[in-house]
mmCIF file of C-alpha atoms and ligand atoms in Angstrom:
data_model
loop_
_atom_site.group_PDB
_atom_site.id
_atom_site.type_symbol
_atom_site.label_atom_id
_atom_site.label_comp_id
_atom_site.label_asym_id
_atom_site.label_seq_id
_atom_site.Cartn_x
_atom_site.Cartn_y
_atom_site.Cartn_z
ATOM 1 C CA MET A 1 69.485 -75.945 -9.519
ATOM 2 C CA ILE A 2 72.907 -76.147 -10.868
ATOM 3 C CA THR A 3 75.958 -76.413 -8.509
ATOM 4 C CA SER A 4 79.604 -76.402 -8.883
ATOM 5 C CA ALA A 5 81.897 -78.858 -7.120
ATOM 6 C CA ARG A 6 85.403 -78.203 -5.846
ATOM 7 C CA SER A 7 87.399 -78.468 -9.078
ATOM 8 C CA SER A 8 91.171 -78.204 -9.237
ATOM 9 C CA PRO A 9 92.109 -75.545 -11.925
ATOM 10 C CA SER A 10 95.862 -75.816 -11.299
ATOM 11 C CA SER A 11 98.110 -77.038 -14.011
ATOM 12 C CA ALA A 12 100.925 -78.164 -11.670
ATOM 13 C CA PRO A 13 101.811 -81.766 -11.955
ATOM 14 C CA LEU A 14 100.316 -84.581 -9.970
ATOM 15 C CA SER A 15 101.483 -84.235 -6.219
ATOM 16 C CA TRP A 16 101.075 -86.702 -3.347
ATOM 17 C CA ILE A 17 101.235 -85.944 0.375
ATOM 18 C CA THR A 18 103.871 -87.998 2.084
ATOM 19 C CA PRO A 19 103.062 -90.932 4.155
ATOM 20 C CA ALA A 20 104.526 -89.012 7.194
ATOM 21 C CA GLN A 21 102.022 -86.113 6.414
ATOM 22 C CA GLY A 22 99.298 -88.617 6.286
ATOM 23 C CA LYS A 23 100.357 -89.861 9.532
ATOM 24 C CA THR A 24 100.278 -86.271 11.081
ATOM 25 C CA ILE A 25 96.690 -85.619 9.705
ATOM 26 C CA GLU A 26 95.425 -88.807 11.081
ATOM 27 C CA ALA A 27 97.271 -88.121 14.548
ATOM 28 C CA ALA A 28 95.028 -84.857 14.608
ATOM 29 C CA GLY A 29 91.928 -87.058 14.581
ATOM 30 C CA THR A 30 91.295 -86.638 10.837
ATOM 31 C CA THR A 31 90.534 -89.594 8.518
ATOM 32 C CA ALA A 32 89.160 -87.655 5.535
ATOM 33 C CA HIS A 33 91.823 -85.881 3.515
ATOM 34 C CA ARG A 34 93.366 -85.749 0.124
ATOM 35 C CA LEU A 35 96.173 -88.037 -0.865
ATOM 36 C CA ALA A 36 97.031 -86.328 -4.192
ATOM 37 C CA SER A 37 95.989 -83.449 -6.391
ATOM 38 C CA GLY A 38 96.798 -82.828 -9.952
ATOM 39 C CA PRO A 39 95.658 -81.235 -13.206
ATOM 40 C CA GLY A 40 93.516 -84.298 -14.039
ATOM 41 C CA GLY A 41 91.809 -84.915 -10.696
ATOM 42 C CA TRP A 42 92.459 -85.911 -7.296
ATOM 43 C CA VAL A 43 92.725 -88.826 -4.803
ATOM 44 C CA GLU A 44 90.884 -88.697 -1.442
ATOM 45 C CA ARG A 45 91.045 -91.061 1.598
ATOM 46 C CA LEU A 46 87.768 -91.197 3.288
ATOM 47 C CA ALA A 47 88.271 -93.439 6.348
ATOM 48 C CA ASP A 48 88.971 -97.014 4.983
ATOM 49 C CA ASP A 49 88.031 -96.169 1.457
ATOM 50 C CA VAL A 50 89.625 -94.166 -1.432
ATOM 51 C CA ILE A 51 88.036 -92.229 -4.092
ATOM 52 C CA ILE A 52 90.011 -91.332 -7.397
ATOM 53 C CA SER A 53 88.208 -88.493 -9.074
ATOM 54 C CA TYR A 54 89.433 -87.978 -12.656
ATOM 55 C CA LYS A 55 88.752 -85.850 -15.772
ATOM 56 C CA HIS A 56 90.078 -88.340 -18.407
ATOM 57 C CA ASP A 57 91.387 -91.964 -18.530
ATOM 58 C CA ALA A 58 95.100 -91.058 -18.594
ATOM 59 C CA ALA A 59 94.807 -89.079 -15.236
ATOM 60 C CA ARG A 60 92.788 -92.044 -13.732
ATOM 61 C CA ASP A 61 95.569 -94.550 -14.652
ATOM 62 C CA GLU A 62 98.342 -92.175 -13.426
ATOM 63 C CA MET A 63 96.618 -91.658 -10.018
ATOM 64 C CA ALA A 64 95.718 -95.465 -9.626
ATOM 65 C CA ALA A 65 99.370 -96.240 -10.291
ATOM 66 C CA GLY A 66 100.428 -93.658 -7.844
ATOM 67 C CA LEU A 67 98.122 -94.851 -5.191
ATOM 68 C CA ASN A 68 99.750 -98.407 -5.419
ATOM 69 C CA THR A 69 103.052 -96.956 -4.635
ATOM 70 C CA TRP A 70 101.763 -94.488 -2.000
ATOM 71 C CA CYS A 71 100.011 -97.313 -0.144
ATOM 72 C CA GLN A 72 103.136 -99.479 -0.330
ATOM 73 C CA LYS A 73 105.386 -96.732 1.074
ATOM 74 C CA ALA A 74 102.687 -96.062 3.886
ATOM 75 C CA ALA A 75 102.019 -99.643 4.716
ATOM 76 C CA TRP A 76 98.480 -98.918 4.383
ATOM 77 C CA GLN A 77 95.673 -100.480 2.299
ATOM 78 C CA PRO A 78 92.168 -99.101 1.572
ATOM 79 C CA VAL A 79 89.324 -101.464 1.930
ATOM 80 C CA ARG A 80 87.786 -100.219 -1.112
ATOM 81 C CA VAL A 81 88.882 -98.043 -4.209
ATOM 82 C CA PHE A 82 86.273 -96.264 -6.132
ATOM 83 C CA HIS A 83 86.858 -94.436 -9.468
ATOM 84 C CA ARG A 84 84.777 -91.306 -10.178
ATOM 85 C CA HIS A 85 84.638 -89.697 -13.566
ATOM 86 C CA MET A 86 84.326 -85.838 -13.504
ATOM 87 C CA PRO A 87 82.700 -84.781 -16.749
ATOM 88 C CA VAL A 88 83.082 -81.204 -17.955
ATOM 89 C CA LYS A 89 79.314 -80.502 -17.346
ATOM 90 C CA ASN A 90 78.259 -80.977 -13.707
ATOM 91 C CA ALA A 91 74.803 -82.267 -14.835
ATOM 92 C CA ASP A 92 76.556 -85.213 -16.635
ATOM 93 C CA ARG A 93 78.081 -86.643 -13.467
ATOM 94 C CA ILE A 94 77.630 -90.223 -12.523
ATOM 95 C CA CYS A 95 78.139 -91.942 -9.132
ATOM 96 C CA PRO A 96 81.754 -93.294 -8.329
ATOM 97 C CA VAL A 97 82.290 -96.961 -9.533
ATOM 98 C CA LEU A 98 83.697 -99.477 -7.220
ATOM 99 C CA TYR A 99 87.147 -100.565 -8.667
ATOM 100 C CA SER A 100 88.464 -102.918 -5.936
ATOM 101 C CA GLY A 101 87.019 -104.187 -2.606
ATOM 102 C CA ASP A 102 83.870 -105.725 -1.332
ATOM 103 C CA ALA A 103 80.750 -104.712 -3.392
ATOM 104 C CA THR A 104 78.375 -105.768 -0.643
ATOM 105 C CA LEU A 105 79.545 -103.136 1.828
ATOM 106 C CA PRO A 106 77.270 -100.181 2.366
ATOM 107 C CA LEU A 107 78.183 -96.872 0.454
ATOM 108 C CA THR A 108 77.557 -94.838 3.574
ATOM 109 C CA THR A 109 80.531 -94.410 5.817
ATOM 110 C CA VAL A 110 81.572 -92.089 8.712
ATOM 111 C CA VAL A 111 84.879 -90.233 8.705
ATOM 112 C CA THR A 112 86.273 -87.870 11.334
ATOM 113 C CA GLU A 113 88.081 -84.457 11.109
ATOM 114 C CA ALA A 114 89.515 -83.257 14.270
ATOM 115 C CA GLY A 115 87.616 -86.096 15.959
ATOM 116 C CA ILE A 116 84.298 -84.737 14.784
ATOM 117 C CA ARG A 117 82.262 -87.261 12.911
ATOM 118 C CA TYR A 118 80.601 -86.721 9.383
ATOM 119 C CA GLY A 119 78.389 -89.193 7.594
ATOM 120 C CA LEU A 120 79.351 -89.592 4.042
ATOM 121 C CA ASP A 121 77.612 -91.152 1.010
ATOM 122 C CA ILE A 122 80.140 -92.515 -1.404
ATOM 123 C CA GLY A 123 77.420 -93.270 -3.917
ATOM 124 C CA ALA A 124 76.327 -89.587 -4.394
ATOM 125 C CA SER A 125 77.035 -88.275 -7.760
ATOM 126 C CA TYR A 126 77.581 -84.601 -6.721
ATOM 127 C CA SER A 127 79.768 -84.826 -3.580
ATOM 128 C CA HIS A 128 79.967 -87.451 -0.784
ATOM 129 C CA GLY A 129 79.276 -84.987 1.743
ATOM 130 C CA LEU A 130 82.265 -83.262 3.102
ATOM 131 C CA PHE A 131 84.282 -80.600 1.242
ATOM 132 C CA LEU A 132 87.771 -81.470 2.481
ATOM 133 C CA ASP A 133 89.430 -78.126 1.389
ATOM 134 C CA GLN A 134 87.344 -76.410 4.306
ATOM 135 C CA ARG A 135 89.155 -78.285 7.112
ATOM 136 C CA VAL A 136 91.229 -75.048 8.232
ATOM 137 C CA ASN A 137 88.120 -72.915 8.090
ATOM 138 C CA ARG A 138 86.149 -75.489 10.089
ATOM 139 C CA ALA A 139 88.885 -75.447 12.697
ATOM 140 C CA THR A 140 88.937 -71.525 12.695
ATOM 141 C CA LEU A 141 85.377 -71.421 13.389
ATOM 142 C CA HIS A 142 85.654 -73.793 16.144
ATOM 143 C CA GLU A 143 88.370 -71.701 17.724
ATOM 144 C CA LEU A 144 86.294 -68.461 17.267
ATOM 145 C CA LYS A 145 83.566 -69.932 19.666
ATOM 146 C CA PRO A 146 80.909 -67.688 18.254
ATOM 147 C CA LYS A 147 77.504 -67.583 20.072
ATOM 148 C CA ARG A 148 75.100 -67.269 17.117
ATOM 149 C CA VAL A 149 75.989 -68.644 13.571
ATOM 150 C CA LEU A 150 74.462 -68.209 10.321
ATOM 151 C CA ASN A 151 75.622 -71.038 7.906
ATOM 152 C CA THR A 152 74.357 -70.244 4.420
ATOM 153 C CA PHE A 153 74.496 -72.603 1.475
ATOM 154 C CA ALA A 154 75.038 -75.134 4.349
ATOM 155 C CA TYR A 155 74.876 -78.337 2.387
ATOM 156 C CA THR A 156 75.407 -81.043 5.130
ATOM 157 C CA CYS A 157 75.971 -78.516 7.725
ATOM 158 C CA SER A 158 79.620 -79.155 8.748
ATOM 159 C CA PHE A 159 80.201 -75.622 9.818
ATOM 160 C CA SER A 160 77.061 -75.709 11.746
ATOM 161 C CA VAL A 161 78.213 -78.938 13.577
ATOM 162 C CA VAL A 162 81.585 -77.458 14.536
ATOM 163 C CA ALA A 163 80.172 -74.289 15.721
ATOM 164 C CA ALA A 164 77.406 -76.134 17.819
ATOM 165 C CA LEU A 165 80.162 -78.309 19.377
ATOM 166 C CA ALA A 166 81.967 -75.009 20.408
ATOM 167 C CA GLY A 167 78.632 -73.996 22.063
ATOM 168 C CA ALA A 168 76.995 -71.989 19.396
ATOM 169 C CA GLU A 169 73.295 -71.619 18.470
ATOM 170 C CA THR A 170 73.193 -72.281 14.708
ATOM 171 C CA VAL A 171 70.933 -71.435 11.783
ATOM 172 C CA SER A 172 71.652 -73.668 8.637
ATOM 173 C CA VAL A 173 70.152 -72.522 5.290
ATOM 174 C CA ASP A 174 70.240 -74.468 2.036
ATOM 175 C CA LEU A 175 67.646 -74.912 -0.794
ATOM 176 C CA SER A 176 68.038 -78.733 -0.569
ATOM 177 C CA ARG A 177 65.995 -80.330 2.356
ATOM 178 C CA LYS A 178 67.881 -83.689 1.768
ATOM 179 C CA SER A 179 71.087 -82.096 2.397
ATOM 180 C CA LEU A 180 69.745 -80.309 5.541
ATOM 181 C CA ASP A 181 68.509 -83.778 6.741
ATOM 182 C CA ARG A 182 72.151 -85.063 6.276
ATOM 183 C CA GLY A 183 73.199 -82.114 8.286
ATOM 184 C CA LYS A 184 70.807 -83.223 11.026
ATOM 185 C CA HIS A 185 72.239 -86.485 11.022
ATOM 186 C CA ASN A 186 75.753 -85.191 11.429
ATOM 187 C CA PHE A 187 74.558 -83.375 14.485
ATOM 188 C CA THR A 188 73.298 -86.539 16.119
ATOM 189 C CA LEU A 189 76.504 -88.412 14.995
ATOM 190 C CA ASN A 190 78.284 -85.932 17.367
ATOM 191 C CA GLY A 191 75.766 -86.158 20.347
ATOM 192 C CA LEU A 192 74.221 -82.707 19.416
ATOM 193 C CA ASP A 193 70.333 -82.447 19.550
ATOM 194 C CA PRO A 194 69.271 -80.952 16.107
ATOM 195 C CA ALA A 195 66.154 -79.709 17.789
ATOM 196 C CA GLY A 196 68.113 -77.039 19.475
ATOM 197 C CA HIS A 197 69.178 -75.581 16.214
ATOM 198 C CA ARG A 198 67.333 -74.216 13.169
ATOM 199 C CA PHE A 199 67.493 -75.836 9.570
ATOM 200 C CA LEU A 200 65.884 -73.736 6.891
ATOM 201 C CA ALA A 201 65.202 -75.157 3.496
ATOM 202 C CA GLU A 202 65.095 -71.703 1.729
ATOM 203 C CA ASP A 203 66.802 -69.432 -0.702
ATOM 204 C CA THR A 204 69.795 -67.521 0.994
ATOM 205 C CA ASN A 205 69.277 -64.657 -1.074
ATOM 206 C CA GLU A 206 65.612 -64.207 -0.213
ATOM 207 C CA LEU A 207 65.976 -65.045 3.338
ATOM 208 C CA LEU A 208 68.680 -62.552 4.424
ATOM 209 C CA PRO A 209 66.604 -59.609 4.045
ATOM 210 C CA THR A 210 63.896 -61.450 6.107
ATOM 211 C CA LEU A 211 66.385 -62.096 8.903
ATOM 212 C CA ALA A 212 67.477 -58.675 8.776
ATOM 213 C CA ALA A 213 64.129 -57.115 9.099
ATOM 214 C CA ARG A 214 63.521 -59.454 12.107
ATOM 215 C CA GLY A 215 66.398 -57.994 13.786
ATOM 216 C CA GLU A 216 68.482 -61.224 13.866
ATOM 217 C CA ARG A 217 72.106 -60.783 14.277
ATOM 218 C CA PHE A 218 74.967 -63.293 14.146
ATOM 219 C CA ASP A 219 78.595 -63.245 15.191
ATOM 220 C CA ALA A 220 79.763 -65.554 12.500
ATOM 221 C CA ILE A 221 78.419 -66.005 9.087
ATOM 222 C CA ILE A 222 79.508 -68.623 6.423
ATOM 223 C CA LEU A 223 79.156 -67.602 2.860
ATOM 224 C CA ASP A 224 80.250 -70.391 0.685
ATOM 225 C CA PRO A 225 77.887 -70.201 -2.347
ATOM 226 C CA PRO A 226 77.971 -72.411 -5.493
ATOM 227 C CA THR A 227 79.329 -70.785 -8.674
ATOM 228 C CA PHE A 228 75.861 -70.916 -10.229
ATOM 229 C CA SER A 229 72.456 -71.536 -8.797
ATOM 230 C CA ARG A 230 68.923 -71.406 -9.733
ATOM 231 C CA SER A 231 66.281 -70.340 -7.158
ATOM 232 C CA LYS A 232 63.038 -72.321 -6.724
ATOM 233 C CA THR A 233 61.361 -69.745 -9.049
ATOM 234 C CA GLY A 234 64.049 -70.345 -11.733
ATOM 235 C CA ARG A 235 65.848 -67.084 -11.088
ATOM 236 C CA ARG A 236 69.629 -67.332 -12.177
ATOM 237 C CA TRP A 237 72.344 -66.650 -9.639
ATOM 238 C CA GLN A 238 75.929 -66.384 -10.453
ATOM 239 C CA VAL A 239 78.726 -65.708 -7.881
ATOM 240 C CA GLU A 240 80.769 -63.358 -10.175
ATOM 241 C CA ASP A 241 77.654 -61.197 -10.660
ATOM 242 C CA HIS A 242 76.149 -61.264 -7.369
ATOM 243 C CA PHE A 243 78.694 -61.721 -4.824
ATOM 244 C CA GLU A 244 78.573 -58.124 -3.680
ATOM 245 C CA ASN A 245 74.710 -58.366 -3.260
ATOM 246 C CA LEU A 246 75.168 -61.466 -1.184
ATOM 247 C CA LEU A 247 77.764 -59.915 1.125
ATOM 248 C CA ASN A 248 76.031 -56.704 1.458
ATOM 249 C CA ALA A 249 72.881 -58.625 2.513
ATOM 250 C CA ALA A 250 74.953 -60.502 4.938
ATOM 251 C CA LEU A 251 76.425 -57.407 6.481
ATOM 252 C CA GLU A 252 72.826 -56.339 7.309
ATOM 253 C CA VAL A 253 72.599 -59.345 9.777
ATOM 254 C CA ALA A 254 76.225 -59.233 11.005
ATOM 255 C CA ALA A 255 76.584 -58.294 14.801
ATOM 256 C CA PRO A 256 78.886 -55.303 15.703
ATOM 257 C CA LYS A 257 81.624 -57.929 15.901
ATOM 258 C CA CYS A 258 81.248 -60.697 13.312
ATOM 259 C CA ALA A 259 83.561 -63.183 11.574
ATOM 260 C CA ILE A 260 82.520 -63.854 7.949
ATOM 261 C CA LEU A 261 83.884 -66.641 5.949
ATOM 262 C CA LEU A 262 83.873 -65.799 2.228
ATOM 263 C CA SER A 263 84.415 -68.838 0.032
ATOM 264 C CA THR A 264 84.109 -69.596 -3.637
ATOM 265 C CA ASN A 265 85.245 -72.168 -6.151
ATOM 266 C CA CYS A 266 84.831 -69.866 -8.947
ATOM 267 C CA THR A 267 88.320 -69.729 -10.763
ATOM 268 C CA THR A 268 88.018 -65.900 -11.607
ATOM 269 C CA LEU A 269 87.645 -65.047 -7.924
ATOM 270 C CA ASP A 270 90.885 -65.609 -6.070
ATOM 271 C CA GLN A 271 91.557 -64.363 -2.501
ATOM 272 C CA THR A 272 92.761 -60.986 -3.942
ATOM 273 C CA ALA A 273 89.649 -60.564 -5.937
ATOM 274 C CA LEU A 274 87.489 -61.642 -2.960
ATOM 275 C CA GLU A 275 89.105 -58.996 -0.640
ATOM 276 C CA ARG A 276 88.703 -56.363 -3.150
ATOM 277 C CA ARG A 277 85.155 -57.047 -3.493
ATOM 278 C CA ALA A 278 84.726 -57.372 0.342
ATOM 279 C CA ARG A 279 86.433 -54.022 0.914
ATOM 280 C CA TRP A 280 84.106 -52.332 -1.410
ATOM 281 C CA CYS A 281 81.101 -53.791 0.557
ATOM 282 C CA ALA A 282 82.576 -52.848 3.808
ATOM 283 C CA LYS A 283 82.773 -49.283 2.564
ATOM 284 C CA VAL A 284 79.212 -49.317 1.030
ATOM 285 C CA LYS A 285 77.787 -50.612 4.512
ATOM 286 C CA ARG A 286 80.216 -48.292 6.603
ATOM 287 C CA ARG A 287 81.636 -51.392 8.479
ATOM 288 C CA SER A 288 85.307 -51.717 9.270
ATOM 289 C CA ALA A 289 87.150 -55.073 8.953
ATOM 290 C CA GLU A 290 90.294 -56.985 8.923
ATOM 291 C CA TYR A 291 90.944 -59.686 6.263
ATOM 292 C CA ILE A 292 92.723 -62.839 7.349
ATOM 293 C CA ARG A 293 94.080 -65.459 4.736
ATOM 294 C CA HIS A 294 95.076 -68.916 6.048
ATOM 295 C CA ALA A 295 97.629 -70.999 4.734
ATOM 296 C CA THR A 296 96.262 -74.026 2.909
ATOM 297 C CA PRO A 297 97.034 -77.522 4.377
ATOM 298 C CA PRO A 298 99.685 -79.807 2.967
ATOM 299 C CA ASP A 299 97.036 -82.064 1.173
ATOM 300 C CA PHE A 300 95.758 -78.857 -0.788
ATOM 301 C CA PRO A 301 98.668 -77.605 -2.848
ATOM 302 C CA ALA A 302 98.153 -73.940 -4.254
ATOM 303 C CA GLY A 303 95.558 -73.728 -6.849
ATOM 304 C CA HIS A 304 93.495 -76.583 -5.400
ATOM 305 C CA GLY A 305 90.408 -76.193 -3.424
ATOM 306 C CA ALA A 306 88.173 -73.060 -2.842
ATOM 307 C CA SER A 307 89.537 -69.562 -2.576
ATOM 308 C CA THR A 308 88.742 -68.387 1.058
ATOM 309 C CA LEU A 309 89.081 -65.398 3.145
ATOM 310 C CA TRP A 310 87.813 -64.413 6.612
ATOM 311 C CA MET A 311 86.488 -60.904 6.989
ATOM 312 C CA MET A 312 86.623 -59.925 10.578
ATOM 313 C CA VAL A 313 84.151 -57.072 10.995
ATOM 314 C CA ARG A 314 84.575 -55.015 14.108
HETATM 315 C C1 SAM B 1 79.229 -75.302 -2.353
HETATM 316 S S1 SAM B 1 77.947 -76.130 -1.558
HETATM 317 C C2 SAM B 1 78.262 -75.363 0.105
HETATM 318 C C3 SAM B 1 79.230 -76.262 0.764
HETATM 319 C C4 SAM B 1 79.282 -75.981 2.272
HETATM 320 N N1 SAM B 1 79.579 -74.704 2.610
HETATM 321 C C5 SAM B 1 80.271 -77.044 3.046
HETATM 322 O O1 SAM B 1 81.366 -76.470 3.403
HETATM 323 O O2 SAM B 1 79.843 -78.202 3.182
HETATM 324 C C6 SAM B 1 76.573 -75.319 -2.170
HETATM 325 C C7 SAM B 1 75.236 -75.498 -1.503
HETATM 326 O O3 SAM B 1 74.519 -74.375 -1.815
HETATM 327 C C8 SAM B 1 73.117 -74.814 -1.920
HETATM 328 N N2 SAM B 1 72.500 -73.695 -2.653
HETATM 329 C C9 SAM B 1 72.572 -73.423 -3.915
HETATM 330 N N3 SAM B 1 71.877 -72.374 -4.263
HETATM 331 C C10 SAM B 1 71.295 -71.984 -3.012
HETATM 332 C C11 SAM B 1 70.499 -70.766 -2.561
HETATM 333 N N4 SAM B 1 70.202 -69.835 -3.448
HETATM 334 N N5 SAM B 1 70.067 -70.780 -1.262
HETATM 335 C C12 SAM B 1 70.519 -71.707 -0.521
HETATM 336 N N6 SAM B 1 71.144 -72.725 -0.710
HETATM 337 C C13 SAM B 1 71.569 -72.865 -1.950
HETATM 338 C C14 SAM B 1 73.223 -76.210 -2.652
HETATM 339 O O4 SAM B 1 72.118 -76.928 -2.480
HETATM 340 C C15 SAM B 1 74.425 -76.741 -2.041
HETATM 341 O O5 SAM B 1 74.094 -77.527 -0.789
#
């Protein structure tokens, strides 16, 4: 299976949040956020640690120097700093390398977002376990207080955790059983019993028609697929070509009122393109909907993070 990570296509110069913005984010119960974003990579704070993700050495050096200045201004020091090279091909990714700090500390850690706990693995080569650009969307799902949530391409189930904390019954779907196990761990970290929820190691595209045939309906659906994927049987899936099929299948399991999060990291699908395609699907399926675009948080300047849109079916 090939997956995409959250790249940063913007060519705007490296931009840092201010120490005051960092304090505001932390005061909201969040210890996992970006410190900087630029064309050559980004800097993330993960509780006591920092990861510099870089595309080339010059970007790494610029971000490392900027981190020193930022930490002095903020009067804050990370316990460890990791460097993570982001090669052009995702398949060539390697694990982050410890640059400073105690090498005997575990590579697993726990961060919080709005007070909700998530277990991360800093040593993982694909992603540490939490896509920080989805913070506003997780908060939105929590506020919506849905009763039945379908979280497709669930990864470590962060959306399921926030929905369950708001009282929902959740179904998390991912091809990777290992990711779903990490999702169950995130449930327990927050005092939730995973046994009260469903975790399905299946192909979303194959499962949606089965759920529809069984008459299962959801009042919130998360659709955040990778740019490319290959099914267990080797079938190739590409978001640009198959997005409408995915959304049409999701609309078959949408309750009469349903909030659907559309999210992609594919650089050719911005919010406008997502909305155009979603409007087409709504027409095909004879559903009416409103489309809501949220402003990005200060640690994700324009052009960084996934393109996302809420389709509020009614
Ligand atoms: C972009 S991540 C999703 C991130 C997640 N929404 C979050 O915010 O944490 C993509 C996930 O989709 C899973 N995946 C890829 N193809 C899939 C498929 N056909 N069916 C189900 N899961 C799939 C991958 O294993 C990976 O965990």
